[in-house]
């Protein structure tokens, strides 16, 4: 979703701005722009389409200046045109603003400003904020020369404007007549400040800062900051001047590079043996045959008393939560409910006192998940985050949690975060299982299975070339079914989502047996079915489902375990993965499904890392 960068220092602002916008491309966007301030003038350059278009535009018309802002826009109000791109100018070109989030009451404010004679050039809610700040600026008296705080008027006008907004924002403003300061503000949409030597960087997440600084300040909701090359001043809406903590930024530049891979998605698929090791590192206690977590912040007594889990998330993270439901109920025998975060927030389901909420989120910024977590927190339930991005809003607001340690996930289609989330779910299942009925021996068996998992995933990655050939064979089909049972039902959902997201092919995931109750009507020679059919209690039943598809002329691609002797006789194409314990099957089976989606998308000429219409972190409701 939209991305913000900003720079103030002694270097050329556009150097950082362009590089930063490229690093934010993964969030998903459809236009980009920058503004710099040079010799008393704001220079705005905006282009629809990729950052590369913006870079070309800046080559033919450079924008010098050592203070500036940049933005990638994911269209919400109005199409992806140059006019609707940010930055937006306010007043008589007195300021320029970039904004992430949604202003819900922009229509009323726009109407009011129109009546005051204000002229708008875009359809956006963001331009309304720019014009509103400019309008407030015109109303304040001129400052006396030599004023103690030259930036006091900026704080005043931004605060006055923000007080009139309802909705969410992460925003940054530069003012023509204050050429040394950027004013930033946050409510519901993240903003960070990178601390350099005689320079500061602004960004909507930490990734543009890597390689520039390892010191980061996270702005909190209702805070405004005035950022100059030399200083940061943070003002809270209700508390006035507040200090700011400078934290360590834990991203290195190799983590955000392609490292020789053609796409981030492929790189991240191949990182999974390592990311799974990282998710497990230090969390297995062989001595006690259990898992250990540093950050749950609840006593063993409080954890023991938990009698129900609510797992909430969106998209791929929701699929990982579903895997978690199967794992926790089977291994820990504690009831689990999985809720779409967007539903949980408004559904108001009855919860009992010993319910523990886990919000699963790669980015830690998904607004639906954040809102659901806040709602549960408001009701007094302890809230936990299972999150990848350190220092993200959800990670900070939850009472406790578990980091994935998967490293930055840049590809919009989540891969390594999904498998890391499933691993964390299995650790929770082990932990709560051992708190309840699971024996020492059973705990050790699970630990042994988990320790072998990275090697098994390495082996599953060896299917790459074979999966590529299968992808070439099926890339022209326009409908797919993904079918699996038990632990592999969520894996089927996730396989279908991956294909949909990056190849724009219609794909549906179902529990394999459920297929008979409707989706079978879709089956013909033009609709391939992808079965996940490892050994286990329902193996024979899934074989029967494959027969049912074959009887109707449907092509079948099957993911099976090594040693399988039956499916080869039924399926058109076979993908063989290593055998693992049943609760780990969805992790291993997901590897070829990720590769299948990737290669089908490539054959169809799709942009796998930046699929159309999608955003990496969805910060609007
Ligand atoms: C995953 O491939 C998707 N891009 C999307 O479904 C994603 O999982 C969802 O938006 C939730 O994101 P989060 O994990 O960052 O909260």
PDB file of C-alpha atoms in Angstrom, residues 410-615:
ATOM      1  CA  UNK A 410       9.380  -8.139  -0.076  1.00  0.00           C
ATOM      2  CA  UNK A 411       7.337 -10.220  -2.548  1.00  0.00           C
ATOM      3  CA  UNK A 412       3.702  -9.194  -2.216  1.00  0.00           C
ATOM      4  CA  UNK A 413       2.691 -12.854  -2.227  1.00  0.00           C
ATOM      5  CA  UNK A 414       3.617 -14.125   1.211  1.00  0.00           C
ATOM      6  CA  UNK A 415       5.676 -17.324   1.240  1.00  0.00           C
ATOM      7  CA  UNK A 416       8.351 -17.534   3.924  1.00  0.00           C
ATOM      8  CA  UNK A 417       6.206 -15.664   6.442  1.00  0.00           C
ATOM      9  CA  UNK A 418       3.435 -18.242   5.959  1.00  0.00           C
ATOM     10  CA  UNK A 419       5.665 -21.211   6.701  1.00  0.00           C
ATOM     11  CA  UNK A 420       7.287 -19.379   9.632  1.00  0.00           C
ATOM     12  CA  UNK A 421       3.808 -18.641  11.030  1.00  0.00           C
ATOM     13  CA  UNK A 422       2.907 -22.332  10.720  1.00  0.00           C
ATOM     14  CA  UNK A 423       6.115 -23.225  12.578  1.00  0.00           C
ATOM     15  CA  UNK A 424       5.252 -20.796  15.367  1.00  0.00           C
ATOM     16  CA  UNK A 425       1.762 -22.322  15.520  1.00  0.00           C
ATOM     17  CA  UNK A 426       3.334 -25.762  15.955  1.00  0.00           C
ATOM     18  CA  UNK A 427       5.519 -24.410  18.765  1.00  0.00           C
ATOM     19  CA  UNK A 428       2.435 -23.024  20.490  1.00  0.00           C
ATOM     20  CA  UNK A 429       0.684 -26.365  20.068  1.00  0.00           C
ATOM     21  CA  UNK A 430       3.686 -28.089  21.636  1.00  0.00           C
ATOM     22  CA  UNK A 431       3.904 -25.590  24.476  1.00  0.00           C
ATOM     23  CA  UNK A 432       0.227 -25.727  25.394  1.00  0.00           C
ATOM     24  CA  UNK A 433       0.159 -29.484  24.818  1.00  0.00           C
ATOM     25  CA  UNK A 434       2.917 -29.893  27.376  1.00  0.00           C
ATOM     26  CA  UNK A 435       1.065 -27.592  29.788  1.00  0.00           C
ATOM     27  CA  UNK A 436      -1.874 -29.974  29.553  1.00  0.00           C
ATOM     28  CA  UNK A 437      -1.933 -33.618  28.631  1.00  0.00           C
ATOM     29  CA  UNK A 438       1.024 -34.188  26.245  1.00  0.00           C
ATOM     30  CA  UNK A 439       3.591 -36.646  27.632  1.00  0.00           C
ATOM     31  CA  UNK A 440       7.319 -36.048  27.784  1.00  0.00           C
ATOM     32  CA  UNK A 441       7.858 -38.660  25.049  1.00  0.00           C
ATOM     33  CA  UNK A 442       5.222 -37.092  22.799  1.00  0.00           C
ATOM     34  CA  UNK A 443       6.833 -33.675  23.352  1.00  0.00           C
ATOM     35  CA  UNK A 444      10.243 -35.048  22.382  1.00  0.00           C
ATOM     36  CA  UNK A 445       8.798 -36.675  19.259  1.00  0.00           C
ATOM     37  CA  UNK A 446       7.406 -33.300  18.162  1.00  0.00           C
ATOM     38  CA  UNK A 447      10.757 -31.643  18.816  1.00  0.00           C
ATOM     39  CA  UNK A 448      12.505 -34.309  16.723  1.00  0.00           C
ATOM     40  CA  UNK A 449      10.031 -33.725  13.893  1.00  0.00           C
ATOM     41  CA  UNK A 450      10.507 -29.969  14.070  1.00  0.00           C
ATOM     42  CA  UNK A 451      14.295 -30.233  14.091  1.00  0.00           C
ATOM     43  CA  UNK A 452      14.202 -32.228  10.871  1.00  0.00           C
ATOM     44  CA  UNK A 453      11.810 -29.831   9.154  1.00  0.00           C
ATOM     45  CA  UNK A 454      14.385 -27.468   7.535  1.00  0.00           C
ATOM     46  CA  UNK A 455      16.034 -30.437   5.732  1.00  0.00           C
ATOM     47  CA  UNK A 456      12.641 -31.674   4.579  1.00  0.00           C
ATOM     48  CA  UNK A 457      11.852 -28.246   3.172  1.00  0.00           C
ATOM     49  CA  UNK A 458      15.238 -28.257   1.401  1.00  0.00           C
ATOM     50  CA  UNK A 459      14.236 -31.547  -0.194  1.00  0.00           C
ATOM     51  CA  UNK A 460      10.819 -30.182  -1.154  1.00  0.00           C
ATOM     52  CA  UNK A 461      12.633 -27.334  -2.942  1.00  0.00           C
ATOM     53  CA  UNK A 462      14.319 -29.938  -5.153  1.00  0.00           C
ATOM     54  CA  UNK A 463      10.971 -30.287  -6.948  1.00  0.00           C
ATOM     55  CA  UNK A 464      11.654 -26.873  -8.507  1.00  0.00           C
ATOM     56  CA  UNK A 465      12.565 -27.966 -12.063  1.00  0.00           C
ATOM     57  CA  UNK A 466       9.810 -30.538 -12.216  1.00  0.00           C
ATOM     58  CA  UNK A 467       7.233 -28.045 -10.931  1.00  0.00           C
ATOM     59  CA  UNK A 468       8.396 -25.550 -13.575  1.00  0.00           C
ATOM     60  CA  UNK A 469       7.629 -28.142 -16.289  1.00  0.00           C
ATOM     61  CA  UNK A 470       4.191 -28.777 -14.801  1.00  0.00           C
ATOM     62  CA  UNK A 471       3.579 -25.018 -14.693  1.00  0.00           C
ATOM     63  CA  UNK A 472       4.414 -24.722 -18.392  1.00  0.00           C
ATOM     64  CA  UNK A 473       1.917 -27.479 -19.168  1.00  0.00           C
ATOM     65  CA  UNK A 474      -0.954 -25.889 -17.205  1.00  0.00           C
ATOM     66  CA  UNK A 475      -0.285 -22.155 -17.569  1.00  0.00           C
ATOM     67  CA  UNK A 476      -3.078 -21.625 -20.103  1.00  0.00           C
ATOM     68  CA  UNK A 477      -5.879 -22.986 -17.926  1.00  0.00           C
ATOM     69  CA  UNK A 478      -8.153 -20.360 -16.405  1.00  0.00           C
ATOM     70  CA  UNK A 479      -9.719 -22.197 -13.464  1.00  0.00           C
ATOM     71  CA  UNK A 480      -8.122 -24.390 -10.827  1.00  0.00           C
ATOM     72  CA  UNK A 481      -9.365 -26.286  -7.796  1.00  0.00           C
ATOM     73  CA  UNK A 482      -7.032 -26.927  -4.838  1.00  0.00           C
ATOM     74  CA  UNK A 483      -8.105 -29.796  -2.619  1.00  0.00           C
ATOM     75  CA  UNK A 484      -6.749 -31.196   0.629  1.00  0.00           C
ATOM     76  CA  UNK A 485      -8.060 -32.516   3.904  1.00  0.00           C
ATOM     77  CA  UNK A 486      -7.352 -31.965   7.595  1.00  0.00           C
ATOM     78  CA  UNK A 487      -4.010 -30.179   8.000  1.00  0.00           C
ATOM     79  CA  UNK A 488      -3.829 -29.846   4.233  1.00  0.00           C
ATOM     80  CA  UNK A 489      -7.129 -28.046   3.783  1.00  0.00           C
ATOM     81  CA  UNK A 490      -5.548 -24.691   4.776  1.00  0.00           C
ATOM     82  CA  UNK A 491      -2.593 -25.573   2.518  1.00  0.00           C
ATOM     83  CA  UNK A 492      -5.101 -25.965  -0.352  1.00  0.00           C
ATOM     84  CA  UNK A 493      -6.593 -22.559   0.446  1.00  0.00           C
ATOM     85  CA  UNK A 494      -3.144 -21.025   0.512  1.00  0.00           C
ATOM     86  CA  UNK A 495      -2.094 -22.729  -2.749  1.00  0.00           C
ATOM     87  CA  UNK A 496      -5.194 -21.316  -4.454  1.00  0.00           C
ATOM     88  CA  UNK A 497      -4.593 -17.836  -3.033  1.00  0.00           C
ATOM     89  CA  UNK A 498      -0.990 -17.842  -4.287  1.00  0.00           C
ATOM     90  CA  UNK A 499      -2.115 -18.726  -7.798  1.00  0.00           C
ATOM     91  CA  UNK A 500      -4.886 -16.102  -7.775  1.00  0.00           C
ATOM     92  CA  UNK A 501      -2.679 -13.336  -6.442  1.00  0.00           C
ATOM     93  CA  UNK A 502       0.157 -13.504  -8.904  1.00  0.00           C
ATOM     94  CA  UNK A 503      -1.229 -15.121 -12.064  1.00  0.00           C
ATOM     95  CA  UNK A 504      -4.809 -13.708 -11.921  1.00  0.00           C
ATOM     96  CA  UNK A 505      -6.173 -17.198 -12.537  1.00  0.00           C
ATOM     97  CA  UNK A 506      -9.391 -18.104 -10.787  1.00  0.00           C
ATOM     98  CA  UNK A 507      -8.586 -20.735  -8.159  1.00  0.00           C
ATOM     99  CA  UNK A 508     -10.606 -22.106  -5.252  1.00  0.00           C
ATOM    100  CA  UNK A 509      -9.449 -24.123  -2.284  1.00  0.00           C
ATOM    101  CA  UNK A 510     -11.755 -26.654  -0.621  1.00  0.00           C
ATOM    102  CA  UNK A 511     -11.607 -29.561   1.774  1.00  0.00           C
ATOM    103  CA  UNK A 512     -11.275 -32.416  -0.749  1.00  0.00           C
ATOM    104  CA  UNK A 513     -14.496 -34.139   0.324  1.00  0.00           C
ATOM    105  CA  UNK A 514     -16.478 -30.908   0.208  1.00  0.00           C
ATOM    106  CA  UNK A 515     -15.793 -30.759  -3.534  1.00  0.00           C
ATOM    107  CA  UNK A 516     -18.742 -33.152  -4.077  1.00  0.00           C
ATOM    108  CA  UNK A 517     -21.131 -30.617  -2.556  1.00  0.00           C
ATOM    109  CA  UNK A 518     -20.953 -28.050  -5.317  1.00  0.00           C
ATOM    110  CA  UNK A 519     -17.535 -27.284  -6.820  1.00  0.00           C
ATOM    111  CA  UNK A 520     -17.593 -30.598  -8.729  1.00  0.00           C
ATOM    112  CA  UNK A 521     -19.987 -28.856 -11.126  1.00  0.00           C
ATOM    113  CA  UNK A 522     -16.956 -26.888 -12.358  1.00  0.00           C
ATOM    114  CA  UNK A 523     -14.952 -29.988 -13.198  1.00  0.00           C
ATOM    115  CA  UNK A 524     -14.235 -30.756 -16.841  1.00  0.00           C
ATOM    116  CA  UNK A 525     -11.147 -31.132 -18.982  1.00  0.00           C
ATOM    117  CA  UNK A 526     -10.499 -27.369 -18.676  1.00  0.00           C
ATOM    118  CA  UNK A 527     -10.364 -27.290 -14.867  1.00  0.00           C
ATOM    119  CA  UNK A 528      -7.298 -28.889 -13.282  1.00  0.00           C
ATOM    120  CA  UNK A 529      -7.457 -29.980  -9.648  1.00  0.00           C
ATOM    121  CA  UNK A 530      -4.397 -29.779  -7.454  1.00  0.00           C
ATOM    122  CA  UNK A 531      -4.621 -32.401  -4.719  1.00  0.00           C
ATOM    123  CA  UNK A 532      -2.511 -32.521  -1.599  1.00  0.00           C
ATOM    124  CA  UNK A 533      -2.610 -36.169  -0.695  1.00  0.00           C
ATOM    125  CA  UNK A 534      -0.046 -37.329   1.843  1.00  0.00           C
ATOM    126  CA  UNK A 535      -0.371 -40.585   3.770  1.00  0.00           C
ATOM    127  CA  UNK A 536      -2.670 -40.529   6.775  1.00  0.00           C
ATOM    128  CA  UNK A 537      -6.121 -41.416   8.013  1.00  0.00           C
ATOM    129  CA  UNK A 538      -7.951 -39.779   5.119  1.00  0.00           C
ATOM    130  CA  UNK A 539      -5.573 -40.975   2.381  1.00  0.00           C
ATOM    131  CA  UNK A 540      -7.984 -43.553   0.922  1.00  0.00           C
ATOM    132  CA  UNK A 541     -10.837 -41.046   1.000  1.00  0.00           C
ATOM    133  CA  UNK A 542      -8.810 -38.506  -0.955  1.00  0.00           C
ATOM    134  CA  UNK A 543      -7.924 -41.222  -3.497  1.00  0.00           C
ATOM    135  CA  UNK A 544     -11.669 -41.661  -4.008  1.00  0.00           C
ATOM    136  CA  UNK A 545     -12.015 -37.889  -4.545  1.00  0.00           C
ATOM    137  CA  UNK A 546      -9.287 -38.031  -7.203  1.00  0.00           C
ATOM    138  CA  UNK A 547     -11.208 -40.842  -8.930  1.00  0.00           C
ATOM    139  CA  UNK A 548     -14.325 -38.662  -8.898  1.00  0.00           C
ATOM    140  CA  UNK A 549     -12.479 -35.825 -10.636  1.00  0.00           C
ATOM    141  CA  UNK A 550     -10.887 -38.187 -13.170  1.00  0.00           C
ATOM    142  CA  UNK A 551     -14.275 -39.724 -13.955  1.00  0.00           C
ATOM    143  CA  UNK A 552     -15.384 -36.251 -15.084  1.00  0.00           C
ATOM    144  CA  UNK A 553     -12.367 -35.650 -17.282  1.00  0.00           C
ATOM    145  CA  UNK A 554     -10.637 -33.229 -14.915  1.00  0.00           C
ATOM    146  CA  UNK A 555      -6.817 -33.104 -15.070  1.00  0.00           C
ATOM    147  CA  UNK A 556      -5.163 -33.867 -11.701  1.00  0.00           C
ATOM    148  CA  UNK A 557      -1.873 -32.608 -10.317  1.00  0.00           C
ATOM    149  CA  UNK A 558      -1.084 -34.366  -7.034  1.00  0.00           C
ATOM    150  CA  UNK A 559       1.371 -33.520  -4.277  1.00  0.00           C
ATOM    151  CA  UNK A 560       2.270 -36.835  -2.633  1.00  0.00           C
ATOM    152  CA  UNK A 561       4.798 -38.111  -0.117  1.00  0.00           C
ATOM    153  CA  UNK A 562       7.799 -40.147  -1.196  1.00  0.00           C
ATOM    154  CA  UNK A 563       6.979 -43.848  -1.288  1.00  0.00           C
ATOM    155  CA  UNK A 564       3.403 -43.279  -2.462  1.00  0.00           C
ATOM    156  CA  UNK A 565       2.321 -46.228  -4.623  1.00  0.00           C
ATOM    157  CA  UNK A 566      -1.246 -45.380  -5.608  1.00  0.00           C
ATOM    158  CA  UNK A 567      -1.676 -41.791  -6.709  1.00  0.00           C
ATOM    159  CA  UNK A 568       0.682 -42.143  -9.695  1.00  0.00           C
ATOM    160  CA  UNK A 569      -1.873 -44.422 -11.327  1.00  0.00           C
ATOM    161  CA  UNK A 570      -4.574 -41.755 -11.082  1.00  0.00           C
ATOM    162  CA  UNK A 571      -2.935 -38.347 -11.379  1.00  0.00           C
ATOM    163  CA  UNK A 572      -1.776 -36.731 -14.601  1.00  0.00           C
ATOM    164  CA  UNK A 573       1.180 -35.118 -12.853  1.00  0.00           C
ATOM    165  CA  UNK A 574       2.851 -35.982  -9.617  1.00  0.00           C
ATOM    166  CA  UNK A 575       4.981 -33.835  -7.284  1.00  0.00           C
ATOM    167  CA  UNK A 576       6.788 -35.886  -4.657  1.00  0.00           C
ATOM    168  CA  UNK A 577       7.715 -34.267  -1.336  1.00  0.00           C
ATOM    169  CA  UNK A 578       9.427 -35.790   1.708  1.00  0.00           C
ATOM    170  CA  UNK A 579       7.453 -37.578   4.378  1.00  0.00           C
ATOM    171  CA  UNK A 580       6.916 -35.628   7.604  1.00  0.00           C
ATOM    172  CA  UNK A 581       4.678 -35.877  10.672  1.00  0.00           C
ATOM    173  CA  UNK A 582       1.065 -35.036   9.762  1.00  0.00           C
ATOM    174  CA  UNK A 583       1.043 -31.630  11.505  1.00  0.00           C
ATOM    175  CA  UNK A 584       4.001 -30.505   9.381  1.00  0.00           C
ATOM    176  CA  UNK A 585       2.539 -31.647   6.056  1.00  0.00           C
ATOM    177  CA  UNK A 586       0.980 -28.262   5.174  1.00  0.00           C
ATOM    178  CA  UNK A 587       4.399 -26.616   5.489  1.00  0.00           C
ATOM    179  CA  UNK A 588       6.165 -29.081   3.198  1.00  0.00           C
ATOM    180  CA  UNK A 589       3.261 -29.313   0.729  1.00  0.00           C
ATOM    181  CA  UNK A 590       3.128 -25.524   0.410  1.00  0.00           C
ATOM    182  CA  UNK A 591       6.624 -25.378  -1.104  1.00  0.00           C
ATOM    183  CA  UNK A 592       5.745 -26.877  -4.535  1.00  0.00           C
ATOM    184  CA  UNK A 593       2.444 -24.979  -4.524  1.00  0.00           C
ATOM    185  CA  UNK A 594       4.326 -21.694  -4.114  1.00  0.00           C
ATOM    186  CA  UNK A 595       6.655 -22.722  -6.963  1.00  0.00           C
ATOM    187  CA  UNK A 596       3.714 -23.734  -9.138  1.00  0.00           C
ATOM    188  CA  UNK A 597       2.025 -20.344  -8.706  1.00  0.00           C
ATOM    189  CA  UNK A 598       5.341 -18.571  -9.338  1.00  0.00           C
ATOM    190  CA  UNK A 599       6.086 -20.396 -12.589  1.00  0.00           C
ATOM    191  CA  UNK A 600       2.546 -20.215 -13.944  1.00  0.00           C
ATOM    192  CA  UNK A 601       2.610 -16.453 -13.335  1.00  0.00           C
ATOM    193  CA  UNK A 602       5.969 -16.166 -15.110  1.00  0.00           C
ATOM    194  CA  UNK A 603       4.737 -18.094 -18.150  1.00  0.00           C
ATOM    195  CA  UNK A 604       1.723 -15.764 -18.299  1.00  0.00           C
ATOM    196  CA  UNK A 605       4.024 -12.743 -18.189  1.00  0.00           C
ATOM    197  CA  UNK A 606       2.769 -11.438 -14.837  1.00  0.00           C
ATOM    198  CA  UNK A 607       4.771  -9.251 -12.472  1.00  0.00           C
ATOM    199  CA  UNK A 608       5.126 -11.766  -9.639  1.00  0.00           C
ATOM    200  CA  UNK A 609       6.603  -9.408  -7.080  1.00  0.00           C
ATOM    201  CA  UNK A 610       4.176  -6.589  -7.695  1.00  0.00           C
ATOM    202  CA  UNK A 611       0.873  -8.122  -8.752  1.00  0.00           C
ATOM    203  CA  UNK A 612      -1.824  -5.768  -9.923  1.00  0.00           C
ATOM    204  CA  UNK A 613      -4.176  -4.220  -7.353  1.00  0.00           C
ATOM    205  CA  UNK A 614      -2.430  -5.832  -4.377  1.00  0.00           C
ATOM    206  CA  UNK A 615      -0.541  -4.211  -1.545  1.00  0.00           C
TER     207      UNK A 615
END
